Each structure stands twice: as structure tokens, then as C-alpha cells.
Amino acid sequence: MRRAVTLRLNAALATLAVAAATGVVLSMPQEASAATGATGYATQNGGTTGGAGGQTVRATTGTAIHQALCGRASSSTPIVIQVEGTINHGNTAKVSGDSCSTAAGVIELKEISNVTIVGVGGGAVFDQLGIHIRDSSNIIIQNVTVRNVKKSGSPTSNGGDAIGMESGVRNVWVDHTTLEASGGESEGFDGLFDMKDNTQYVTLSYSVLRNSGRGGLIGSSESDRSNGYVTFHHNKYENIDSRAPLLRGGIAHIYNNHYVSLNESGINSRAGAKAKVDNNYFEDSKDVLGTFYTDQAGSWQVSGNIFDNVTWSEREGDNNPAGPNPTSNTTVGIPYSYDLDAADCVPSVVSQTAGANKGLKVSDGSCTPQSPDPTTPPTTPAPTDPGPTDPGPTTPPTGTNLSLGAGADGTSKASGTSYGNVRDGNASTYWSPAGATGSVSVKWGSATTVAKAVIREAAGSEGGIRSWRIINHDTGSVLASGSTAGVAGFAATSLKKITLEITASSGSPRVAEFETYAG
């Protein structure tokens, strides 16, 4: 039975002037307002710093937010947008410019990078207005409330998602936010925190998600498995029917969250997804972990969780709860360090830290909330994986090409090409992504040690690849990156799946072989 939901709820930057009509205030450049550095998977892939080091702008309307984005020198010029007041349909118009692509009735972060949006002063409320992130990277959203975003009825915004990400999004940190609705799909609402179509390296931390039919998802369908490397920690999910979250493919790290009143199901790992579920507190809920509503199973690694008044349904058909005594059925490697609170103190710590307007308090793993030091400049921890450096010429590998006979998959493929063509030993066949970018993976049934890889382009297409990364798909860590095809060496790594991601190319790249070697 669905539980009743209780809540009803262009000025140029160089002018350094107040644009009173649009609610934007400009100031001299300064550091980002995010008081603490990114955590979780947002620290990987080069890290997430948002607009750190850029100009700081104060905005009191949605139009002013768009003007700040459109007034930058370029779409990647760092900027910190401090928001105060209520942002709604009445004050959010489309603004045009060379450094932006905005729309009315939604905060549009499209085809841009290096942006921080942070609530300040009396707080920032996005009322019936969603935040849409598309084809963008290095984004921070902090200390804001997003409420009652609808996909049907009036007014509508962002497909009904409070925060939605899609289409090649990378490195987003959402922190100390309150995301809430007033019901489920029948009342016009959709997800609170959705990621789809190749969205990776995301962290949701110290946030409250409540009073919604759907908490959020990773992957829009069983075939949308290009998403992942997402961390959820120190969040409170309250009065949520399902999707807390829903995982389709990819890897998620879920720790130190407090779940209260999950009415139908909770963490739904399916379609090959892997979830590491550590030291969470589940309370007054049903079927908080498992594979639900599909016969395509996912998996989980569990430790240290507390199940307080949790009920479990019977396993049958496409309903496969992990309980009543959840045990691990996979292992998940985490490439970053993190502070893990004991599960029994999670309700107390989360109640004091999670959500907007909580003073950006965090936990250091000692079960005691810590206030940020206002005298300390904001920092972002150095990423643990290597930055985008070209490995340069390396010695050709010797020994057996481990890719021969292995499995293969990817994010997209052009007509007439196949993922398997990169591991068949035949240089006359090849794989191409559906566009200029995409990824292809080689995978094994058991852990395999790899220390070198060779990227071979098909004859006649040499030089088409302009930028690439090789990723340990098991953990999300970047093993190597570069700008031209050839040999890549890296520390010997035991893994089950290795991914070649093409991040820039000239025309349609063609990969004849993605070879892997032990040394």
C-alpha cells in the first residue's frame, strides 16, 4: 500500500554592476563557495571542482542564473553562482549566448563545464522548477532545495525530475540538498535524482530525498547500461515508494544512508548492476535491497547494515528481495578513500548534517558532525586516479593477447560494426561508436591481470582518435589516457572488465583491435 504523502506543497559579467531587473549581482573573482571538497566517485576521473577559481555571481532569479552562464567568456570559463530566494517559472526565462544553451521553465546546464550553483543567505528554493544537466562536466550543486517538479499537470519542468542528468555527463557533485515531491507518477511527479545515457562519476552526499514515488535511477531502461560510478552517502531517504535508487548496469557505492519508510522497495540492483552497500540504517521499510520488477538480475556486496523493522516479501517471478538475511553475491572494489560511520549512529549523524541549510556540516567517520572551518579556503582532494596524460611511446607488449576469445560490449556502435571486432585478432574488421565518442569493453569471466593495452585503428582511419582513456570498469579508476592510438602501459591491475573510452575524435573513429597483455 502506498503511504500517503504528507508534503503539499543581458547583463555582461565584465560590467561588475547590479542588474536589478534580473536579479544578478556580480563580484570580483574568488574561490568556490563549496565549503568542503568533493567525495566519492566525483573525486575520480580528474576530480570535481565546479567553478573554483572563477568569478562569483549572486543570482535571485532563474533568468539571472542563465545570464551568468551566458555571459561567460566561454562555455568552460569557471563560475560560481550564489543563489538566494525562490526560483520559479515566473522568473526563469531563456537567455541566449555563445557560452550557453538555456531554456525557459528549467535551469539548463547544457554543453557547459566548470560551474558551481550554491545556495547562500536565507536559502535557495527551486519551486516546481528542475535542474537539467546535459552534455556537461565538472558541476557542483550545493545547499539548495528543489521541490514539486512535475512532468504532467501545470506547470511542468525537466520531465518531472528534481535533478536530472543525461547524455555524456561527467563529474557531478550534488551535496547538502533537499529534493522533495508531493506524491508519485499519478500526481504528476517523476524522479528526484535521475542519471541516464552515459552519465558517470557522480556523488550525492548529505542530502534529503522525501515524499516521492521515485527516489531516482541510474539508467533509463534495461539496455541503458553506460552509466555508473556513482556514490550515495549520508543521505536520508524518507517516504519513498521505490528507486532508492534503481540501478541498471554500472557500479554504485551506497554507504551511511538513513532509509525511513521505503514503502514498496529500496535499492533495486538489476540488469547487471553492482552495488556496494555499507553501514546503512534501514528503518520501518519493505524490501530495502534486491532485484525487483525484472528478470535481469543485479548484484550486491553488503556489510555493516542495520535492518530495523524491515519486512521482506517472498521471492517469486521478477520479485527477488535480498532478505530477510542479505548476503553478498559479488565484490566491488572502491578506488577512493572514505570515512565510514558505524551504522548505529547513522540516523543521528544524518539528521544533523543532511539537507539544505544545515551549515554544510559533515561527518569524519567518528559519528560526530563537523562544521566546516570558515577560515579555510575550500579544497578538493587530489584524485586518486591519474590525470589525462599521454603515456607516450612504450615498448610493444609480448606474450598472449588476452582479448582474444574474451567477451565484449560497449555504449554504442555504428551500423555494420560490432563490439566483438576489437578482440577477434582480425585487423580488417572494426568497431566504431555511433558518434564521435563512445566506449568499448573487453571482459572476462574471472579476474585477469592486465598491464598493457594496444589500440589499433583500422587501415585508412589512422589519426582519427584524438583523445582516449582506458578505465578499470570494475572500479571506475582511470588506468591510462592519451591523444593518439598505440601502446599504453600502466600498473598491473587485476580486473574482470577493461574499457576503452574515446573522448574526442576526428570524424568516425575505427578501432580494429583493443589488445590487452599481462606485461
mmCIF file of N, CA, C and O in Angstrom, residues 62 101 192 196 202 237 372 382 399 419:
data_model
loop_
_atom_site.group_PDB
_atom_site.id
_atom_site.type_symbol
_atom_site.label_atom_id
_atom_site.label_comp_id
_atom_site.label_asym_id
_atom_site.label_seq_id
_atom_site.Cartn_x
_atom_site.Cartn_y
_atom_site.Cartn_z
ATOM 1 N N GLY A 62 15.865 32.740 -11.768
ATOM 2 C CA GLY A 62 16.380 31.767 -12.711
ATOM 3 C C GLY A 62 16.967 32.430 -13.942
ATOM 4 O O GLY A 62 17.957 31.948 -14.499
ATOM 5 N N SER A 101 23.311 27.302 -23.531
ATOM 6 C CA SER A 101 22.151 26.820 -24.280
ATOM 7 C C SER A 101 21.051 26.591 -23.258
ATOM 8 O O SER A 101 20.941 25.516 -22.671
ATOM 9 N N LEU A 192 13.497 12.032 -8.252
ATOM 10 C CA LEU A 192 14.175 13.131 -7.570
ATOM 11 C C LEU A 192 15.613 13.296 -8.047
ATOM 12 O O LEU A 192 16.141 14.411 -8.062
ATOM 13 N N LYS A 196 21.074 9.092 -16.718
ATOM 14 C CA LYS A 196 20.872 8.187 -17.837
ATOM 15 C C LYS A 196 21.746 8.592 -19.019
ATOM 16 O O LYS A 196 22.367 9.659 -19.014
ATOM 17 N N VAL A 202 29.592 10.471 -10.397
ATOM 18 C CA VAL A 202 28.642 11.344 -9.704
ATOM 19 C C VAL A 202 28.619 10.985 -8.230
ATOM 20 O O VAL A 202 28.687 9.808 -7.864
ATOM 21 N N TYR A 237 16.642 9.065 2.868
ATOM 22 C CA TYR A 237 15.506 8.763 2.007
ATOM 23 C C TYR A 237 14.300 8.545 2.912
ATOM 24 O O TYR A 237 14.305 7.633 3.748
ATOM 25 N N PRO A 372 32.227 23.073 8.824
ATOM 26 C CA PRO A 372 33.369 23.494 8.004
ATOM 27 C C PRO A 372 34.057 24.688 8.634
ATOM 28 O O PRO A 372 33.420 25.528 9.280
ATOM 29 N N ALA A 382 42.942 15.663 -4.046
ATOM 30 C CA ALA A 382 43.536 15.244 -5.306
ATOM 31 C C ALA A 382 42.967 13.900 -5.712
ATOM 32 O O ALA A 382 42.786 13.013 -4.887
ATOM 33 N N GLY A 399 53.900 -11.661 -25.377
ATOM 34 C CA GLY A 399 53.040 -12.647 -24.747
ATOM 35 C C GLY A 399 51.697 -12.736 -25.449
ATOM 36 O O GLY A 399 51.514 -12.269 -26.577
ATOM 37 N N TYR A 419 31.046 -4.798 -31.386
ATOM 38 C CA TYR A 419 31.966 -4.709 -30.256
ATOM 39 C C TYR A 419 33.022 -5.826 -30.349
ATOM 40 O O TYR A 419 34.197 -5.621 -30.058
#
